[in-house]
PDB file of C-alpha atoms in Angstrom:
ATOM      1  CA  UNK A  90       0.000   0.000   0.000  1.00 51.00           C
ATOM      2  CA  UNK A  91       1.415   3.354  -1.033  1.00 60.00           C
ATOM      3  CA  UNK A  92       1.899   6.143   1.550  1.00 55.00           C
ATOM      4  CA  UNK A  93      -1.024   8.289   0.282  1.00 50.00           C
ATOM      5  CA  UNK A  94      -3.361   5.310   0.322  1.00 57.00           C
ATOM      6  CA  UNK A  95      -2.197   4.411   3.819  1.00 53.00           C
ATOM      7  CA  UNK A  96      -3.028   7.931   5.036  1.00 44.00           C
ATOM      8  CA  UNK A  97      -6.474   7.811   3.440  1.00 55.00           C
ATOM      9  CA  UNK A  98      -7.136   4.367   4.861  1.00 49.00           C
ATOM     10  CA  UNK A  99      -6.068   5.438   8.348  1.00 52.00           C
ATOM     11  CA  UNK A 100      -8.223   8.576   8.122  1.00 61.00           C
ATOM     12  CA  UNK A 101     -11.276   6.618   7.012  1.00 65.00           C
ATOM     13  CA  UNK A 102     -10.738   4.002   9.731  1.00 75.00           C
ATOM     14  CA  UNK A 103     -10.390   6.701  12.392  1.00 68.00           C
ATOM     15  CA  UNK A 104     -13.567   8.403  11.178  1.00 78.00           C
ATOM     16  CA  UNK A 105     -15.496   5.119  11.352  1.00 84.00           C
ATOM     17  CA  UNK A 106     -14.255   4.482  14.871  1.00 88.00           C
ATOM     18  CA  UNK A 107     -15.249   7.998  15.934  1.00 88.00           C
ATOM     19  CA  UNK A 108     -18.740   7.588  14.498  1.00 93.00           C
ATOM     20  CA  UNK A 109     -19.203   4.213  16.200  1.00 93.00           C
ATOM     21  CA  UNK A 110     -17.964   5.601  19.507  1.00 94.00           C
ATOM     22  CA  UNK A 111     -20.217   8.668  19.300  1.00 95.00           C
ATOM     23  CA  UNK A 112     -23.276   6.592  18.471  1.00 96.00           C
ATOM     24  CA  UNK A 113     -22.544   4.248  21.378  1.00 97.00           C
ATOM     25  CA  UNK A 114     -22.256   7.214  23.742  1.00 97.00           C
ATOM     26  CA  UNK A 115     -25.467   8.673  22.323  1.00 97.00           C
ATOM     27  CA  UNK A 116     -27.277   5.405  22.970  1.00 98.00           C
ATOM     28  CA  UNK A 117     -25.957   5.338  26.539  1.00 98.00           C
ATOM     29  CA  UNK A 118     -27.117   8.936  27.154  1.00 98.00           C
ATOM     30  CA  UNK A 119     -30.546   8.170  25.699  1.00 98.00           C
ATOM     31  CA  UNK A 120     -30.749   5.089  27.894  1.00 98.00           C
ATOM     32  CA  UNK A 121     -29.892   7.177  30.956  1.00 98.00           C
ATOM     33  CA  UNK A 122     -32.605   9.661  29.987  1.00 98.00           C
ATOM     34  CA  UNK A 123     -35.197   6.886  29.704  1.00 97.00           C
ATOM     35  CA  UNK A 124     -34.068   5.241  32.949  1.00 98.00           C
ATOM     36  CA  UNK A 125     -34.376   8.524  34.821  1.00 98.00           C
ATOM     37  CA  UNK A 126     -37.822   9.107  33.330  1.00 97.00           C
ATOM     38  CA  UNK A 127     -38.983   5.732  34.645  1.00 96.00           C
ATOM     39  CA  UNK A 128     -38.055   6.805  38.183  1.00 96.00           C
ATOM     40  CA  UNK A 129     -40.116  10.006  38.162  1.00 96.00           C
ATOM     41  CA  UNK A 130     -43.689  10.227  39.396  1.00 93.00           C
ATOM     42  CA  UNK A 131     -46.067  12.787  37.838  1.00 94.00           C
ATOM     43  CA  UNK A 132     -46.716  14.697  41.094  1.00 92.00           C
ATOM     44  CA  UNK A 133     -44.140  13.464  43.601  1.00 92.00           C
ATOM     45  CA  UNK A 134     -40.618  14.933  43.215  1.00 95.00           C
ATOM     46  CA  UNK A 135     -37.667  12.846  44.300  1.00 96.00           C
ATOM     47  CA  UNK A 136     -35.991  13.607  47.650  1.00 96.00           C
ATOM     48  CA  UNK A 137     -32.971  15.016  45.813  1.00 97.00           C
ATOM     49  CA  UNK A 138     -35.279  17.407  43.971  1.00 97.00           C
ATOM     50  CA  UNK A 139     -36.803  18.687  47.219  1.00 97.00           C
ATOM     51  CA  UNK A 140     -33.362  19.086  48.775  1.00 97.00           C
ATOM     52  CA  UNK A 141     -31.959  21.045  45.826  1.00 97.00           C
ATOM     53  CA  UNK A 142     -35.028  23.266  45.717  1.00 96.00           C
ATOM     54  CA  UNK A 143     -34.734  24.128  49.404  1.00 95.00           C
ATOM     55  CA  UNK A 144     -31.057  24.976  48.948  1.00 95.00           C
ATOM     56  CA  UNK A 145     -31.782  27.196  45.935  1.00 95.00           C
ATOM     57  CA  UNK A 146     -34.416  29.311  47.719  1.00 92.00           C
ATOM     58  CA  UNK A 147     -31.905  31.415  49.660  1.00 94.00           C
ATOM     59  CA  UNK A 148     -32.004  35.218  49.108  1.00 95.00           C
ATOM     60  CA  UNK A 149     -28.537  35.245  47.510  1.00 95.00           C
ATOM     61  CA  UNK A 150     -29.439  32.568  44.966  1.00 95.00           C
ATOM     62  CA  UNK A 151     -32.741  34.265  44.196  1.00 92.00           C
ATOM     63  CA  UNK A 152     -30.835  37.421  43.359  1.00 95.00           C
ATOM     64  CA  UNK A 153     -28.523  35.344  41.182  1.00 96.00           C
ATOM     65  CA  UNK A 154     -31.507  33.989  39.256  1.00 95.00           C
ATOM     66  CA  UNK A 155     -32.598  37.554  38.458  1.00 94.00           C
ATOM     67  CA  UNK A 156     -29.140  38.358  37.135  1.00 96.00           C
ATOM     68  CA  UNK A 157     -29.340  35.268  34.925  1.00 96.00           C
ATOM     69  CA  UNK A 158     -32.801  36.170  33.604  1.00 96.00           C
ATOM     70  CA  UNK A 159     -31.566  37.061  30.059  1.00 96.00           C
ATOM     71  CA  UNK A 160     -30.769  33.371  29.619  1.00 96.00           C
ATOM     72  CA  UNK A 161     -34.508  32.730  29.356  1.00 96.00           C
ATOM     73  CA  UNK A 162     -34.654  34.191  25.841  1.00 96.00           C
ATOM     74  CA  UNK A 163     -31.401  32.503  24.815  1.00 95.00           C
ATOM     75  CA  UNK A 164     -32.834  29.122  25.812  1.00 96.00           C
ATOM     76  CA  UNK A 165     -35.999  29.495  23.750  1.00 97.00           C
ATOM     77  CA  UNK A 166     -36.106  27.835  20.297  1.00 96.00           C
ATOM     78  CA  UNK A 167     -36.029  31.225  18.605  1.00 96.00           C
ATOM     79  CA  UNK A 168     -32.811  31.958  20.476  1.00 97.00           C
ATOM     80  CA  UNK A 169     -30.611  28.927  20.039  1.00 97.00           C
ATOM     81  CA  UNK A 170     -31.944  27.972  16.601  1.00 98.00           C
ATOM     82  CA  UNK A 171     -31.109  31.465  15.356  1.00 98.00           C
ATOM     83  CA  UNK A 172     -27.615  31.129  16.815  1.00 98.00           C
ATOM     84  CA  UNK A 173     -27.257  27.796  15.003  1.00 98.00           C
ATOM     85  CA  UNK A 174     -28.061  29.349  11.623  1.00 98.00           C
ATOM     86  CA  UNK A 175     -25.619  32.209  12.225  1.00 98.00           C
ATOM     87  CA  UNK A 176     -22.819  29.788  13.085  1.00 98.00           C
ATOM     88  CA  UNK A 177     -23.621  27.540  10.120  1.00 97.00           C
ATOM     89  CA  UNK A 178     -23.495  30.550   7.788  1.00 97.00           C
ATOM     90  CA  UNK A 179     -20.132  31.598   9.221  1.00 97.00           C
ATOM     91  CA  UNK A 180     -18.721  28.111   8.683  1.00 96.00           C
ATOM     92  CA  UNK A 181     -20.000  28.006   5.117  1.00 96.00           C
ATOM     93  CA  UNK A 182     -18.379  31.354   4.334  1.00 96.00           C
ATOM     94  CA  UNK A 183     -15.080  29.984   5.620  1.00 95.00           C
ATOM     95  CA  UNK A 184     -15.600  26.787   3.595  1.00 95.00           C
ATOM     96  CA  UNK A 185     -15.627  24.648   6.722  1.00 95.00           C
ATOM     97  CA  UNK A 186     -17.745  21.572   7.421  1.00 94.00           C
ATOM     98  CA  UNK A 187     -20.284  21.156  10.202  1.00 95.00           C
ATOM     99  CA  UNK A 188     -23.002  23.704   9.448  1.00 96.00           C
ATOM    100  CA  UNK A 189     -25.769  21.156   8.710  1.00 96.00           C
ATOM    101  CA  UNK A 190     -24.950  19.250  11.906  1.00 97.00           C
ATOM    102  CA  UNK A 191     -25.233  22.423  13.998  1.00 98.00           C
ATOM    103  CA  UNK A 192     -28.586  23.440  12.512  1.00 98.00           C
ATOM    104  CA  UNK A 193     -29.971  19.899  12.782  1.00 98.00           C
ATOM    105  CA  UNK A 194     -28.882  19.612  16.424  1.00 98.00           C
ATOM    106  CA  UNK A 195     -30.659  22.864  17.304  1.00 98.00           C
ATOM    107  CA  UNK A 196     -33.911  21.845  15.629  1.00 98.00           C
ATOM    108  CA  UNK A 197     -33.728  18.333  17.063  1.00 98.00           C
ATOM    109  CA  UNK A 198     -33.104  19.743  20.540  1.00 98.00           C
ATOM    110  CA  UNK A 199     -36.443  21.511  20.300  1.00 98.00           C
ATOM    111  CA  UNK A 200     -38.509  18.893  18.456  1.00 98.00           C
ATOM    112  CA  UNK A 201     -37.303  15.856  20.409  1.00 98.00           C
ATOM    113  CA  UNK A 202     -37.841  17.414  23.829  1.00 97.00           C
ATOM    114  CA  UNK A 203     -41.323  18.599  22.809  1.00 97.00           C
ATOM    115  CA  UNK A 204     -42.142  15.085  21.692  1.00 97.00           C
ATOM    116  CA  UNK A 205     -40.830  13.667  24.972  1.00 97.00           C
ATOM    117  CA  UNK A 206     -43.055  16.007  26.981  1.00 95.00           C
ATOM    118  CA  UNK A 207     -46.129  14.682  25.184  1.00 94.00           C
ATOM    119  CA  UNK A 208     -45.393  11.279  26.684  1.00 95.00           C
ATOM    120  CA  UNK A 209     -43.648  12.115  29.964  1.00 95.00           C
ATOM    121  CA  UNK A 210     -46.033  13.946  32.308  1.00 95.00           C
ATOM    122  CA  UNK A 211     -44.536  15.625  35.356  1.00 96.00           C
ATOM    123  CA  UNK A 212     -45.668  18.595  37.408  1.00 96.00           C
ATOM    124  CA  UNK A 213     -43.371  21.592  37.630  1.00 95.00           C
ATOM    125  CA  UNK A 214     -42.390  23.133  40.980  1.00 94.00           C
ATOM    126  CA  UNK A 215     -45.401  24.910  42.495  1.00 88.00           C
ATOM    127  CA  UNK A 216     -44.841  28.645  42.354  1.00 82.00           C
ATOM    128  CA  UNK A 217     -47.252  30.944  44.176  1.00 67.00           C
ATOM    129  CA  UNK A 218     -49.640  32.626  41.759  1.00 71.00           C
ATOM    130  CA  UNK A 219     -48.545  30.535  38.763  1.00 77.00           C
ATOM    131  CA  UNK A 220     -50.753  28.098  36.926  1.00 85.00           C
ATOM    132  CA  UNK A 221     -50.023  24.407  37.293  1.00 88.00           C
ATOM    133  CA  UNK A 222     -47.997  22.920  34.459  1.00 91.00           C
ATOM    134  CA  UNK A 223     -47.406  19.241  33.732  1.00 93.00           C
ATOM    135  CA  UNK A 224     -44.508  19.535  31.272  1.00 95.00           C
ATOM    136  CA  UNK A 225     -41.541  19.570  33.607  1.00 96.00           C
ATOM    137  CA  UNK A 226     -39.393  16.690  32.286  1.00 98.00           C
ATOM    138  CA  UNK A 227     -37.041  17.312  30.586  1.00 98.00           C
ATOM    139  CA  UNK A 228     -36.017  20.964  30.787  1.00 98.00           C
ATOM    140  CA  UNK A 229     -36.413  22.318  27.262  1.00 97.00           C
ATOM    141  CA  UNK A 230     -33.991  25.202  27.779  1.00 98.00           C
ATOM    142  CA  UNK A 231     -31.352  22.774  29.001  1.00 98.00           C
ATOM    143  CA  UNK A 232     -31.971  20.235  26.237  1.00 98.00           C
ATOM    144  CA  UNK A 233     -31.703  22.747  23.406  1.00 98.00           C
ATOM    145  CA  UNK A 234     -28.676  24.521  24.852  1.00 98.00           C
ATOM    146  CA  UNK A 235     -26.861  21.242  25.452  1.00 98.00           C
ATOM    147  CA  UNK A 236     -27.587  19.900  21.965  1.00 98.00           C
ATOM    148  CA  UNK A 237     -26.275  23.068  20.345  1.00 98.00           C
ATOM    149  CA  UNK A 238     -23.290  23.710  22.635  1.00 98.00           C
ATOM    150  CA  UNK A 239     -21.902  20.168  22.461  1.00 98.00           C
ATOM    151  CA  UNK A 240     -22.275  19.995  18.679  1.00 98.00           C
ATOM    152  CA  UNK A 241     -20.692  23.407  18.121  1.00 98.00           C
ATOM    153  CA  UNK A 242     -17.794  22.713  20.482  1.00 98.00           C
ATOM    154  CA  UNK A 243     -16.901  19.413  18.846  1.00 97.00           C
ATOM    155  CA  UNK A 244     -17.087  20.777  15.299  1.00 97.00           C
ATOM    156  CA  UNK A 245     -15.141  23.970  15.988  1.00 97.00           C
ATOM    157  CA  UNK A 246     -12.403  21.977  17.707  1.00 96.00           C
ATOM    158  CA  UNK A 247     -12.234  19.475  14.851  1.00 94.00           C
ATOM    159  CA  UNK A 248     -12.038  22.299  12.314  1.00 94.00           C
ATOM    160  CA  UNK A 249      -9.259  23.826  14.449  1.00 95.00           C
ATOM    161  CA  UNK A 250     -11.140  27.082  14.897  1.00 97.00           C
ATOM    162  CA  UNK A 251     -10.885  26.891  18.697  1.00 97.00           C
ATOM    163  CA  UNK A 252      -8.590  24.995  21.041  1.00 97.00           C
ATOM    164  CA  UNK A 253      -9.621  21.781  22.736  1.00 96.00           C
ATOM    165  CA  UNK A 254      -9.617  23.593  26.075  1.00 97.00           C
ATOM    166  CA  UNK A 255     -12.065  26.212  24.862  1.00 97.00           C
ATOM    167  CA  UNK A 256     -14.211  23.544  23.256  1.00 98.00           C
ATOM    168  CA  UNK A 257     -14.408  21.691  26.567  1.00 97.00           C
ATOM    169  CA  UNK A 258     -15.336  24.913  28.368  1.00 98.00           C
ATOM    170  CA  UNK A 259     -18.113  25.535  25.845  1.00 97.00           C
ATOM    171  CA  UNK A 260     -19.636  22.074  25.826  1.00 96.00           C
ATOM    172  CA  UNK A 261     -19.628  21.855  29.628  1.00 97.00           C
ATOM    173  CA  UNK A 262     -20.084  25.479  30.639  1.00 98.00           C
ATOM    174  CA  UNK A 263     -23.086  26.512  28.534  1.00 98.00           C
ATOM    175  CA  UNK A 264     -25.292  23.542  29.532  1.00 98.00           C
ATOM    176  CA  UNK A 265     -24.227  23.888  33.177  1.00 98.00           C
ATOM    177  CA  UNK A 266     -25.085  27.578  33.362  1.00 98.00           C
ATOM    178  CA  UNK A 267     -28.451  27.087  31.665  1.00 98.00           C
ATOM    179  CA  UNK A 268     -29.352  24.148  33.898  1.00 98.00           C
ATOM    180  CA  UNK A 269     -28.432  26.019  37.068  1.00 98.00           C
ATOM    181  CA  UNK A 270     -30.512  28.977  35.929  1.00 98.00           C
ATOM    182  CA  UNK A 271     -33.617  26.833  35.369  1.00 97.00           C
ATOM    183  CA  UNK A 272     -33.351  25.417  38.893  1.00 97.00           C
ATOM    184  CA  UNK A 273     -32.676  28.794  40.517  1.00 96.00           C
ATOM    185  CA  UNK A 274     -35.600  30.312  38.633  1.00 95.00           C
ATOM    186  CA  UNK A 275     -37.773  27.551  40.156  1.00 95.00           C
ATOM    187  CA  UNK A 276     -39.040  26.436  36.754  1.00 95.00           C
ATOM    188  CA  UNK A 277     -37.664  22.901  36.885  1.00 97.00           C
ATOM    189  CA  UNK A 278     -36.538  20.219  39.275  1.00 97.00           C
ATOM    190  CA  UNK A 279     -32.896  19.226  39.344  1.00 98.00           C
ATOM    191  CA  UNK A 280     -33.710  15.896  37.680  1.00 98.00           C
ATOM    192  CA  UNK A 281     -35.441  17.770  34.839  1.00 98.00           C
ATOM    193  CA  UNK A 282     -32.142  19.504  34.172  1.00 98.00           C
ATOM    194  CA  UNK A 283     -30.248  16.224  34.379  1.00 98.00           C
ATOM    195  CA  UNK A 284     -32.646  14.751  31.836  1.00 98.00           C
ATOM    196  CA  UNK A 285     -32.048  17.751  29.575  1.00 98.00           C
ATOM    197  CA  UNK A 286     -28.294  17.232  29.770  1.00 98.00           C
ATOM    198  CA  UNK A 287     -28.651  13.558  28.848  1.00 98.00           C
ATOM    199  CA  UNK A 288     -31.126  14.098  26.011  1.00 98.00           C
ATOM    200  CA  UNK A 289     -29.270  17.082  24.580  1.00 98.00           C
ATOM    201  CA  UNK A 290     -25.953  15.226  24.672  1.00 98.00           C
ATOM    202  CA  UNK A 291     -27.482  12.256  22.882  1.00 98.00           C
ATOM    203  CA  UNK A 292     -28.856  14.511  20.140  1.00 98.00           C
ATOM    204  CA  UNK A 293     -25.519  16.290  19.746  1.00 98.00           C
ATOM    205  CA  UNK A 294     -23.526  13.069  19.489  1.00 97.00           C
ATOM    206  CA  UNK A 295     -25.838  11.660  16.813  1.00 97.00           C
ATOM    207  CA  UNK A 296     -25.792  14.857  14.744  1.00 97.00           C
ATOM    208  CA  UNK A 297     -22.020  15.201  15.039  1.00 96.00           C
ATOM    209  CA  UNK A 298     -21.445  11.556  14.133  1.00 95.00           C
ATOM    210  CA  UNK A 299     -23.688  11.517  11.071  1.00 93.00           C
ATOM    211  CA  UNK A 300     -23.610  15.075   9.707  1.00 91.00           C
ATOM    212  CA  UNK A 301     -20.394  16.783  10.804  1.00 86.00           C
ATOM    213  CA  UNK A 302     -18.601  16.202   7.488  1.00 84.00           C
ATOM    214  CA  UNK A 303     -21.303  17.995   5.483  1.00 84.00           C
ATOM    215  CA  UNK A 304     -21.206  21.622   4.458  1.00 78.00           C
ATOM    216  CA  UNK A 305     -17.492  22.018   3.803  1.00 71.00           C
ATOM    217  CA  UNK A 306     -15.662  22.995   0.646  1.00 60.00           C
ATOM    218  CA  UNK A 307     -16.070  20.509  -2.180  1.00 50.00           C
ATOM    219  CA  UNK A 308     -12.839  19.101  -3.585  1.00 46.00           C
ATOM    220  CA  UNK A 309     -12.050  19.947  -7.175  1.00 41.00           C
ATOM    221  CA  UNK A 310     -11.330  16.289  -7.918  1.00 43.00           C
ATOM    222  CA  UNK A 311     -13.124  13.182  -6.764  1.00 39.00           C
ATOM    223  CA  UNK A 312     -11.672  11.571  -3.704  1.00 40.00           C
ATOM    224  CA  UNK A 313      -9.170   8.911  -4.605  1.00 43.00           C
ATOM    225  CA  UNK A 314      -8.407  10.295  -8.062  1.00 42.00           C
ATOM    226  CA  UNK A 315      -4.703  10.365  -8.653  1.00 43.00           C
ATOM    227  CA  UNK A 316      -3.014  13.378 -10.113  1.00 41.00           C
ATOM    228  CA  UNK A 317      -0.892  12.658 -13.206  1.00 47.00           C
ATOM    229  CA  UNK A 318       2.731  12.254 -12.400  1.00 48.00           C
ATOM    230  CA  UNK A 319       4.906  15.163 -13.454  1.00 48.00           C
ATOM    231  CA  UNK A 320       7.232  14.345 -16.298  1.00 53.00           C
ATOM    232  CA  UNK A 321      10.902  14.877 -15.539  1.00 53.00           C
ATOM    233  CA  UNK A 322      12.477  17.746 -17.361  1.00 56.00           C
ATOM    234  CA  UNK A 323      15.283  16.636 -19.680  1.00 55.00           C
ATOM    235  CA  UNK A 324      17.941  19.175 -20.415  1.00 58.00           C
ATOM    236  CA  UNK A 325      19.262  19.140 -24.006  1.00 56.00           C
ATOM    237  CA  UNK A 326      22.822  17.918 -24.310  1.00 56.00           C
ATOM    238  CA  UNK A 327      25.404  20.543 -25.158  1.00 55.00           C
ATOM    239  CA  UNK A 328      26.896  20.169 -28.621  1.00 49.00           C
ATOM    240  CA  UNK A 329      30.669  20.006 -28.800  1.00 49.00           C
ATOM    241  CA  UNK A 330      32.508  21.524 -31.789  1.00 46.00           C
ATOM    242  CA  UNK A 331      36.097  20.854 -32.800  1.00 43.00           C
ATOM    243  CA  UNK A 332      38.420  23.705 -33.666  1.00 36.00           C
TER     244      UNK A 332
END
């Protein structure tokens, strides 16, 4: 096997392994989401949920939730889906792959969690003066933010647009901040946020595994086509003359 073919073979093998690994992790996250859902009762929060809610009702944390209030709009579908289109457009302008995966992850983060809430009925924390809602699990803000942040972080790192350290900060930090905000704002139980992290991560891993190579610059030649070998230049022999 020639060196160029070896490189292509190794690249293709590595890509297949990455896809298989991502899909396995996505299946594990989806399984964790379903397992957690089976443990939740419609109107009886878990002890851990009650404990976290009591801890988050302190005056200092209530003030923190007001400071974090702008995150509410960012976590709506119109917020993170718009961000996804902007990022996909920027990648396309730079002739980089990953735009379709980012947009798909954002839409899936919204559609999948809405579908889950049609099946999984759970009462939200009871807030004085607020109407009772039975769509607590999973947290939609957390699901959408996680799906987008994880997908974006992985693609930008792979395209070498950000460092691995910054990618890790993005894919962990954005979902963490959004999840904490939803608990402090008393809109969701802690396990709702955990379910959003699991579901959003599963969506991101699937989209990144199956769609991350789309949207980049198209090669001018088909993959695998060999360029013609350059012909060696032959210098004309000098003529010798006798005197």
